[in-house]
Coordinates of C-alpha atoms and ligand atoms in Angstrom, one line a residue:
X244 CA 74.4 119.4 83.7
X245 CA 75.7 122.9 82.9
X246 CA 73.4 124.9 80.5
X247 CA 74.6 124.7 76.9
X248 CA 74.4 128.4 76.6
X249 CA 76.6 128.9 79.7
X250 CA 79.2 126.6 78.2
X251 CA 79.0 128.5 74.9
X252 CA 79.4 131.9 76.7
X253 CA 82.4 130.5 78.6
X254 CA 84.0 129.3 75.3
X255 CA 83.4 132.7 73.7
X256 CA 85.0 134.5 76.7
X257 CA 88.0 132.2 76.5
X258 CA 88.4 132.7 72.8
X259 CA 88.4 136.5 73.2
X260 CA 90.7 136.4 76.2
X261 CA 94.2 137.7 75.6
X262 CA 95.5 135.7 78.6
X263 CA 93.8 133.0 80.6
X264 CA 95.0 131.3 83.7
X265 CA 93.4 128.4 85.6
X266 CA 93.3 128.1 89.4
X267 CA 92.6 124.6 90.6
X268 CA 92.0 122.8 93.9
X269 CA 91.0 119.5 95.4
X270 CA 87.7 119.3 93.4
X271 CA 89.6 118.6 90.1
X272 CA 91.2 115.5 91.5
X273 CA 88.3 113.8 93.2
X274 CA 87.2 112.3 89.9
X275 CA 90.7 110.7 89.7
X276 CA 90.0 109.0 93.0
X277 CA 91.8 111.4 95.3
X278 CA 89.3 112.4 98.0
X279 CA 89.4 116.1 99.1
X280 CA 91.9 116.0 102.1
X281 CA 89.6 118.3 104.0
X282 CA 86.4 116.4 103.1
X283 CA 84.5 113.7 104.9
X284 CA 86.7 110.8 103.8
X285 CA 89.8 112.9 103.4
X286 CA 93.3 112.5 104.8
X287 CA 92.7 115.0 107.6
X288 CA 89.7 113.2 108.9
X289 CA 91.9 110.4 109.9
X290 CA 95.2 112.1 110.6
X291 CA 95.1 115.1 112.9
X292 CA 96.8 117.9 110.9
X293 CA 98.6 119.2 114.0
X294 CA 100.1 115.8 114.7
X295 CA 100.8 114.8 111.1
X296 CA 100.8 117.9 109.0
X297 CA 103.3 120.3 110.5
X298 CA 107.0 120.6 110.1
X299 CA 107.2 120.7 113.9
X300 CA 105.6 117.2 114.0
X301 CA 107.9 116.0 111.3
X302 CA 110.9 117.3 113.3
X303 CA 109.8 115.5 116.4
X304 CA 108.8 112.2 114.9
X305 CA 109.3 111.9 111.2
X306 CA 108.5 108.1 111.2
X307 CA 105.1 108.8 112.6
X308 CA 104.4 111.5 110.0
X309 CA 105.3 109.0 107.3
X310 CA 102.3 106.9 108.3
X311 CA 100.3 109.8 106.6
X312 CA 102.8 110.4 103.9
X313 CA 102.8 106.7 102.9
X314 CA 99.1 107.1 102.1
X315 CA 99.8 110.2 100.0
X316 CA 102.4 108.2 98.1
X317 CA 99.6 105.7 97.2
X318 CA 97.1 108.4 96.3
X319 CA 99.4 110.1 93.8
X320 CA 99.5 106.9 91.7
X321 CA 96.2 108.3 90.4
X322 CA 95.6 109.0 86.8
X323 CA 94.6 112.4 85.4
X324 CA 90.9 112.7 84.4
X325 CA 89.3 114.2 81.2
X326 CA 89.3 117.6 82.9
X327 CA 93.1 117.6 83.5
X328 CA 93.5 116.4 79.9
X329 CA 91.3 119.2 78.6
X330 CA 93.3 121.9 80.4
X331 CA 96.5 120.5 78.9
X332 CA 94.8 120.6 75.4
X333 CA 93.8 124.2 76.0
X334 CA 97.4 125.1 76.7
X335 CA 98.5 123.4 73.5
X336 CA 95.9 125.4 71.6
X337 CA 97.3 128.6 73.0
X338 CA 94.2 129.2 75.0
X339 CA 95.7 128.8 78.5
X340 CA 98.9 130.6 79.8
X341 CA 99.3 128.3 82.8
X342 CA 97.8 126.7 85.9
X343 CA 98.2 127.7 89.6
X344 CA 97.2 124.7 91.7
X345 CA 96.7 124.0 95.3
X346 CA 97.1 120.3 94.6
X347 CA 100.2 118.3 95.3
X348 CA 99.3 115.2 93.2
X349 CA 101.1 116.2 90.0
X350 CA 98.1 115.3 87.9
X351 CA 98.2 118.4 85.7
X352 CA 101.8 117.6 84.7
X353 CA 100.9 113.9 84.1
X354 CA 98.1 115.2 81.8
X355 CA 100.6 117.1 79.8
X356 CA 100.3 120.7 81.1
X357 CA 103.7 122.3 81.0
X358 CA 103.2 125.6 82.9
X359 CA 102.1 124.6 86.4
X360 CA 102.7 126.5 89.6
X361 CA 102.3 124.3 92.7
X362 CA 101.4 126.6 95.6
X363 CA 101.6 123.8 98.1
X364 CA 104.6 122.0 96.7
X365 CA 104.5 118.5 95.4
X366 CA 105.4 114.8 96.0
X367 CA 107.7 114.8 93.0
X368 CA 110.9 115.7 95.0
X369 CA 112.0 114.5 98.5
X370 CA 114.6 116.4 100.5
X371 CA 116.9 115.7 103.4
X372 CA 116.5 118.4 106.0
X373 CA 119.9 117.4 107.4
X374 CA 122.3 117.4 104.4
X375 CA 120.1 119.3 101.9
X376 CA 120.2 116.7 99.1
X377 CA 117.1 116.0 97.0
X378 CA 115.8 112.8 95.4
X379 CA 113.1 112.3 92.8
X380 CA 109.9 110.3 93.4
X381 CA 111.1 107.3 91.3
X382 CA 114.1 106.9 93.7
X383 CA 111.8 107.0 96.7
X384 CA 109.6 104.3 95.3
X385 CA 112.6 102.0 95.4
X386 CA 113.2 102.5 99.1
X387 CA 111.5 101.1 102.1
X388 CA 109.2 103.5 104.1
X389 CA 110.0 105.8 105.7
X390 CA 112.7 106.5 103.1
X391 CA 116.1 107.4 104.6
X392 CA 118.6 109.7 102.9
X393 CA 121.1 107.6 101.0
X394 CA 123.8 110.0 102.0
X395 CA 123.2 110.5 105.7
X396 CA 120.3 108.2 106.8
X397 CA 118.0 110.9 108.0
X398 CA 114.3 110.5 107.2
X399 CA 113.4 112.3 103.9
X400 CA 110.6 114.9 103.6
X401 CA 108.6 115.4 100.5
X402 CA 108.7 119.0 99.1
X403 CA 105.0 119.6 100.1
X404 CA 104.2 122.7 102.1
X405 CA 103.2 121.7 105.6
X406 CA 100.6 123.7 107.5
X407 CA 103.2 125.7 109.4
X408 CA 105.5 126.3 106.5
X409 CA 105.6 129.3 104.1
X410 CA 104.5 129.1 100.5
X411 CA 107.8 128.7 98.6
X412 CA 109.1 132.1 97.3
X413 CA 109.5 130.7 93.8
X414 CA 105.8 129.7 93.7
X415 CA 104.8 133.2 94.8
X416 CA 106.9 134.9 92.2
X417 CA 105.8 132.5 89.4
X418 CA 102.2 133.2 90.3
X419 CA 102.8 136.9 90.2
X420 CA 104.3 136.5 86.7
X421 CA 101.4 134.3 85.5
X422 CA 98.7 136.6 86.9
X423 CA 100.2 139.8 85.2
X424 CA 97.7 141.0 82.6
X425 CA 95.2 138.1 83.1
X426 CA 91.9 138.7 81.3
X427 CA 90.1 135.5 82.4
X428 CA 90.6 133.3 85.5
X429 CA 89.2 129.8 85.2
X430 CA 88.5 128.6 88.7
X431 CA 88.0 124.9 89.1
X432 CA 87.5 122.6 92.0
X433 CA 88.2 125.2 94.7
X434 CA 85.8 127.4 96.7
X435 CA 88.5 130.0 97.0
X436 CA 87.8 130.4 100.7
X437 CA 91.4 129.9 101.8
X438 CA 94.5 131.9 101.1
X439 CA 96.1 132.0 98.6
X440 CA 93.2 131.0 96.3
X441 CA 91.0 133.6 97.8
X442 CA 93.7 136.2 97.3
X443 CA 94.3 135.2 93.6
X444 CA 90.6 135.3 92.7
X445 CA 90.0 138.6 94.5
X446 CA 93.0 140.2 92.8
X447 CA 92.0 139.2 89.3
X448 CA 88.5 140.4 90.0
X449 CA 89.6 143.8 91.3
X450 CA 91.9 144.3 88.3
X451 CA 89.0 143.9 86.0
X452 CA 89.6 140.3 85.0
X453 CA 86.7 138.0 84.5
X454 CA 86.1 134.7 86.3
X455 CA 84.6 131.5 85.1
X456 CA 83.8 129.1 87.9
X457 CA 83.6 125.3 87.6
X458 CA 82.4 123.8 90.8
X459 CA 79.9 121.1 91.7
X460 CA 78.8 123.5 94.4
X461 CA 79.4 127.0 93.3
X462 CA 81.0 129.2 95.9
X463 CA 82.2 132.4 94.2
X464 CA 78.8 134.1 94.1
X465 CA 78.9 137.5 92.3
X466 CA 82.7 137.2 91.6
X467 CA 82.0 134.7 88.8
X468 CA 80.7 136.1 85.6
X469 CA 79.9 132.5 84.4
X470 CA 79.2 129.6 86.7
X471 CA 79.3 126.1 85.4
X472 CA 77.8 123.9 88.2
X473 CA 78.8 120.4 87.3
X474 CA 81.7 117.9 87.6
X475 CA 85.1 119.1 86.4
X476 CA 85.6 116.4 83.7
X477 CA 82.1 116.8 82.2
X478 CA 82.3 120.6 82.1
X479 CA 85.9 120.7 80.7
X480 CA 85.0 118.1 78.0
X481 CA 82.0 120.3 76.9
X482 CA 84.1 123.4 77.0
X483 CA 86.9 121.9 74.9
X484 CA 84.3 120.8 72.3
X485 CA 82.9 124.3 72.2
X486 CA 86.4 125.7 71.8
X487 CA 87.1 123.4 68.9
X488 CA 84.1 124.7 66.9
Ligands
ZN923 ZN1 120.9 113.6 104.0

């Protein structure tokens, strides 16, 4: 349980902030039933990332990679939790400029958040690497797996960023825009150990921004001005209540 005073201090900081951005990772989706891909029961404990998570592997044997992607398709049926909903409510109240997420599950958008930068792409769009055409998730759901391009019959690839792919340029520039002039960074469900999350948190800190950390196991140490060590849904619900007073 986070200390009530810490929640109050976080709410005060958010209310005084001229611009707040959230940075989210796998930990915000675990309560929606999506295990951390890198965790004990995660996707990468069962599928070797080098064999299933690279564009090289997809090029060599896309049908094999779709054994992993098929599981992802099931996972993203998940529903947003109270924490996702609270972030969307903060945006509607004018207390959140946007979200940068490492997640590919689309749960922030399902919760109603409108400004979401997806650093690692998403499962919302599927593209044909041969003819360049793209198709929405709803269309893919109607096809047998692995889904073949209706135009040229090549195996389609979701617009997620594989391990050996670059972060899309559009995501980078949207992040830059969002981070300009940020007063408060709300870090949730990520230990910020990996680029680009580590870079974003470090940059906000160096520029004099303040960091609120929401992690079951806090990882930011002295970088965080306020640490709320509890589950995402619980903390966000309390925070939203405090912001409504
Ligand atoms: Zn095609």
